[in-house]
mmCIF file of C-alpha atoms in Angstrom:
data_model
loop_
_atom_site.group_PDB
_atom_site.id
_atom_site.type_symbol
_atom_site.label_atom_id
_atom_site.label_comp_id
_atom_site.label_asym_id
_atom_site.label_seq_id
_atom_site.Cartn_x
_atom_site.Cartn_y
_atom_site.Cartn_z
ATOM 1 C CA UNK A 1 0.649 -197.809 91.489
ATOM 2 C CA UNK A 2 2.407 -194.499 92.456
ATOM 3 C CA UNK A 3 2.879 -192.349 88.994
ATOM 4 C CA UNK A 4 6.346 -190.632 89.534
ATOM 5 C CA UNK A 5 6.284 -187.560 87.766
ATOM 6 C CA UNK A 6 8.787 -185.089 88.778
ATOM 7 C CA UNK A 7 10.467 -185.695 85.553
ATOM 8 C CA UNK A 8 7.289 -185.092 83.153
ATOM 9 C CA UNK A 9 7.608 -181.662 85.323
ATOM 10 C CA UNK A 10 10.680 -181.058 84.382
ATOM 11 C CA UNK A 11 11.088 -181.917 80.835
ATOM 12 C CA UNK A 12 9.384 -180.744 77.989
ATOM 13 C CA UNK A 13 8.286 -183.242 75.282
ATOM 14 C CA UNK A 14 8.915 -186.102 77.614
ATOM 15 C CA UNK A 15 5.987 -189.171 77.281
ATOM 16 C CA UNK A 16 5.411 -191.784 80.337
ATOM 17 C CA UNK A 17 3.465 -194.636 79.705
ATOM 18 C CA UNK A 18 0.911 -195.723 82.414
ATOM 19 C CA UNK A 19 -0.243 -199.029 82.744
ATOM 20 C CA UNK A 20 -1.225 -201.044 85.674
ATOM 21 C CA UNK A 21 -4.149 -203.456 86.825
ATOM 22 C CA UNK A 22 -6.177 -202.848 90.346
ATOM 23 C CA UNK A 23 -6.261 -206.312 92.139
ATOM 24 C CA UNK A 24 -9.369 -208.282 93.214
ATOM 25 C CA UNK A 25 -8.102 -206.947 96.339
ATOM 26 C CA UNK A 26 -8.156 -203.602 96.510
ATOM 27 C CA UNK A 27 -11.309 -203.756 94.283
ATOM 28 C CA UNK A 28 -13.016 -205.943 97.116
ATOM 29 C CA UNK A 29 -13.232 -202.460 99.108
ATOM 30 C CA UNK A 30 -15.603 -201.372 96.243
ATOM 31 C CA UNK A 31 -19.369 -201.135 97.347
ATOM 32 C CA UNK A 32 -22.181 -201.579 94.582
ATOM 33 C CA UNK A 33 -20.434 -203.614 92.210
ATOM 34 C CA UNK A 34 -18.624 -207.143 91.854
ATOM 35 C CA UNK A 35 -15.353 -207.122 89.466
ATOM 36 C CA UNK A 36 -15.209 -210.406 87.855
ATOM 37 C CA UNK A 37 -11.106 -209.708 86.909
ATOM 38 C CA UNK A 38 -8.844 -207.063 88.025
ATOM 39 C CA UNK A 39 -9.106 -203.634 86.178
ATOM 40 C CA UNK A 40 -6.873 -202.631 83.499
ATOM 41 C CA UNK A 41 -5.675 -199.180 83.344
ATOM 42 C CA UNK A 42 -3.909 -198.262 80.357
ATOM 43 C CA UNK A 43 -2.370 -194.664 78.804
ATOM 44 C CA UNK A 44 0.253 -191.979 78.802
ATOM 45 C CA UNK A 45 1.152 -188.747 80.476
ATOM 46 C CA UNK A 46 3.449 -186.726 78.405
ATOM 47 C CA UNK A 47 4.268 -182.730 78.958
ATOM 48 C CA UNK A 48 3.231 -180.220 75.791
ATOM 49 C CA UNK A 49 4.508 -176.791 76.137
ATOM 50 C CA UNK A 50 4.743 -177.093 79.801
ATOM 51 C CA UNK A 51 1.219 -178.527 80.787
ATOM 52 C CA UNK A 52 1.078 -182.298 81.916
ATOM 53 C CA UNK A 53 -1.678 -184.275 80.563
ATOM 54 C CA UNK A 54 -2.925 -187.880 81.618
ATOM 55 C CA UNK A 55 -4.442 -189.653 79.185
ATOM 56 C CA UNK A 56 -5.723 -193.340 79.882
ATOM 57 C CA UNK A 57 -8.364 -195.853 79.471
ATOM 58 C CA UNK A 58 -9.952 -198.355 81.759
ATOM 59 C CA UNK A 59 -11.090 -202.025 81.465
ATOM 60 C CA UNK A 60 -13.096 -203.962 83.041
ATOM 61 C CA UNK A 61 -15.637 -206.895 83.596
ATOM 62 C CA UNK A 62 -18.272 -206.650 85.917
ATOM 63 C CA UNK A 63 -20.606 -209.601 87.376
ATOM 64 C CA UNK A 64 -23.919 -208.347 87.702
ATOM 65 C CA UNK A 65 -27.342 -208.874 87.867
ATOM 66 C CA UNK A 66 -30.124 -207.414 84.898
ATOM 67 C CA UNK A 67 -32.223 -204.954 87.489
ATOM 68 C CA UNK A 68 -35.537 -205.974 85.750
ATOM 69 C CA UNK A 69 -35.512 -209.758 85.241
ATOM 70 C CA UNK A 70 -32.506 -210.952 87.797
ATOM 71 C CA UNK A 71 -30.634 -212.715 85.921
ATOM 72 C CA UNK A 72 -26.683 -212.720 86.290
ATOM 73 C CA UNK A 73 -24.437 -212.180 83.323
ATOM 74 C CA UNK A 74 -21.235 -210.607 82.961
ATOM 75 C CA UNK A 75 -21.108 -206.899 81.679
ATOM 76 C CA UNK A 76 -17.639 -205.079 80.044
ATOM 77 C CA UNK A 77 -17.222 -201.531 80.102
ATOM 78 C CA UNK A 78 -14.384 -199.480 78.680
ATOM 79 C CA UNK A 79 -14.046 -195.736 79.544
ATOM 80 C CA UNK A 80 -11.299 -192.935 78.227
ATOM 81 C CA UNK A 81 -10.406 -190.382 80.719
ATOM 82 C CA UNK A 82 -7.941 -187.137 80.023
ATOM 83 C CA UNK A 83 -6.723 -185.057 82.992
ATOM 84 C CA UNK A 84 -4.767 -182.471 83.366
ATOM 85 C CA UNK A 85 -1.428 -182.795 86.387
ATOM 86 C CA UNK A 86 -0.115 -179.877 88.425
ATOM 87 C CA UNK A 87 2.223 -179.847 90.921
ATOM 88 C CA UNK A 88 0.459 -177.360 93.660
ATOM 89 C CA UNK A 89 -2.842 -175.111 93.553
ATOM 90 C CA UNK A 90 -2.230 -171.799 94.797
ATOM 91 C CA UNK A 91 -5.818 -171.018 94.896
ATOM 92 C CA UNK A 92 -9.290 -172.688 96.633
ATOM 93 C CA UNK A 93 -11.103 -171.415 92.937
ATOM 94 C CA UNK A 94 -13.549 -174.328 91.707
ATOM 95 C CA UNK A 95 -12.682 -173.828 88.037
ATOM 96 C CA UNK A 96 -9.466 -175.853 89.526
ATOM 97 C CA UNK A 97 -11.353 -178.876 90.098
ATOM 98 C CA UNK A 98 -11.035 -180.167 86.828
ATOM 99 C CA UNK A 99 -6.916 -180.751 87.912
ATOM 100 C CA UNK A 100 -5.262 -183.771 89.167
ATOM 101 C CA UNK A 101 -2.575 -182.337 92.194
ATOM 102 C CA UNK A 102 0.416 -184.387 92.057
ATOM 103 C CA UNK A 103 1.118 -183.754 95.841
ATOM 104 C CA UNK A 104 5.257 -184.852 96.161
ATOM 105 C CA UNK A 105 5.715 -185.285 92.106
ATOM 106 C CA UNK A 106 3.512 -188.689 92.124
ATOM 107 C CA UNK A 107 -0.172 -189.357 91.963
ATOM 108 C CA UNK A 108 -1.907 -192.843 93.065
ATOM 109 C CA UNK A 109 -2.750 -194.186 89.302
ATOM 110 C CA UNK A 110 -5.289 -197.054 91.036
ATOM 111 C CA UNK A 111 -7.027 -194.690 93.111
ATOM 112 C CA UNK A 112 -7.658 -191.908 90.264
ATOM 113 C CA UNK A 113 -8.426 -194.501 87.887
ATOM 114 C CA UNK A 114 -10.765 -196.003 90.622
ATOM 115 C CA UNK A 115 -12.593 -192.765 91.125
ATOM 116 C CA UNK A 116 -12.937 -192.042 87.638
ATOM 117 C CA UNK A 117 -13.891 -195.590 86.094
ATOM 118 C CA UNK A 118 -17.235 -195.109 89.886
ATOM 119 C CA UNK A 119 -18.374 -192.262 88.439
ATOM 120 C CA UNK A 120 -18.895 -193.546 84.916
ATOM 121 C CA UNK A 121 -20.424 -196.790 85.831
ATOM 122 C CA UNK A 122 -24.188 -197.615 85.261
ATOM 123 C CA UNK A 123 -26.475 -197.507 87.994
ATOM 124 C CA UNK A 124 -29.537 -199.459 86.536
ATOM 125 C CA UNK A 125 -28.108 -202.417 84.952
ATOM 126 C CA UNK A 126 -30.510 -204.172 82.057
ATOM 127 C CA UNK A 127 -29.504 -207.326 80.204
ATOM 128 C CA UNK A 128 -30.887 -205.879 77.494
ATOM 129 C CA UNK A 129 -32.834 -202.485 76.208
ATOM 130 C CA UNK A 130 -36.020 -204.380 76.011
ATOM 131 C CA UNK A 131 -35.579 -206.789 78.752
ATOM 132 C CA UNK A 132 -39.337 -207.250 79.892
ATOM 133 C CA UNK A 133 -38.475 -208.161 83.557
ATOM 134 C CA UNK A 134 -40.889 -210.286 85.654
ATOM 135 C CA UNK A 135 -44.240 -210.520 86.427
ATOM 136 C CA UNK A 136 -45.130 -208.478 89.436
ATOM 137 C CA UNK A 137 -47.455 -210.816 90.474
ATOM 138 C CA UNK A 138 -46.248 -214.123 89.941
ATOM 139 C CA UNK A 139 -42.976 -213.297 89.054
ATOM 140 C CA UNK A 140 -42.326 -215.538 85.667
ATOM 141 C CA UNK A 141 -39.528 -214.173 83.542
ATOM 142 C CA UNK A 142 -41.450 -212.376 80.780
ATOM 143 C CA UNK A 143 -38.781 -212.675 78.537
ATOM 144 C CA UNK A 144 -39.095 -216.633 78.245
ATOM 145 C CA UNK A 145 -42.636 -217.092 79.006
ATOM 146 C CA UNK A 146 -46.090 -215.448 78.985
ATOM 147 C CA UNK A 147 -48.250 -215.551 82.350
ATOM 148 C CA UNK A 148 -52.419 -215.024 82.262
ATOM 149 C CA UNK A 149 -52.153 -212.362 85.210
ATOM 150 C CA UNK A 150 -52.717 -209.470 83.854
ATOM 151 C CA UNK A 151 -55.505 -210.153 81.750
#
C-alpha cells in the first residue's frame, strides 16, 4: 500500500488513517518464518506543529515450531511502532536514521511495516518458558514423559 502524503505535508492538524493487510503473497518472500494469515497493519499519521508522525500497530499469526521440544503451534504477536516522516534529508548524519523519507510524498506502508514487525520478531521460539525439550539421547518429549537415560 503506497501512503500518499503530500497533503499531511501540507496541512497542519490534518490525521490519515493507515490500515492495510500484507498478503500471503508478498509475505511468502519472507525467510525464517511462516505467516499463518496475512498481516494487519493498523494506525494513523497526522501532522503536529509541522512534524509528521506515523503511528501504527501490527498483527499477526505465525506457524511455528517450539525450538526445544518441536512441536508446531501457532504463535500471535502484536507490536506498536511510531516514526517520524520527512520529505528529503539534506544531510548523510546518523542521528537521521531514526526518520522515515517519504521519497515523492508517499512511503510503501507494507514494506515499512514489514521491516519493522522482522526486527521485533523472536528468534528462539519456546512453546512455553519451561518447555523441557527432548531427550538428547533418545529424544522422548520431556514434557509428556520421563526417560531412564540420564540416570
Amino acid at each position: 500500500m503506497k501512503l500518499q502524503l503530500r497533503e499531511v505535508f501540507q496541512i497542519e492538524g490534518l490525521k490519515k488513517p493507515v490500515e492495510t493487510e500484507i498478503s500471503q503473497e508478498e509475505l511468502a518472500d519472507v525467510h525464517g518464518y511462516t505467516f499463518a494469515e496475512p498481516v494487519k497493519v493498523k494506525g494513523e499519521v497526522f501532522n503536529r506543529a509541522g512534524i509528521v508522525t506515523l503511528n501504527y500497530s501490527v498483527s499477526c499469526v505465525l506457524d511455528v515450531e517450539c525450538d526445544r521440544c518441536l512441536k508446531p503451534f501457532k504463535q500471535e504477536h502484536t507490536y506498536d511502532f511510531t516514526h517520524t516522516v520527512v520529505p528529503t534529508l539534506h544531510s548523510d548524519n546518523s542521528a537521521y536514521d531514526s526518520y522515515i523519507v517519504a521519497e515523492n510524498d508517499s512511503i510503501d506502508m507494507n514494506e515499512t511495516a514489514l521491516t519493522d514487525l522482522l526486527l521485533m520478531l523472536p528468534t528462539k521460539i519456546l512453546c512455553s518458558e519451561d518447555c523441557k525439550g527432548l531427550c538428547y539421547i533418545c529424544g522422548c518429549d520431556l514434557n509428556e514423559s520421563a526417560c531412564d537415560c540420564l540416570k
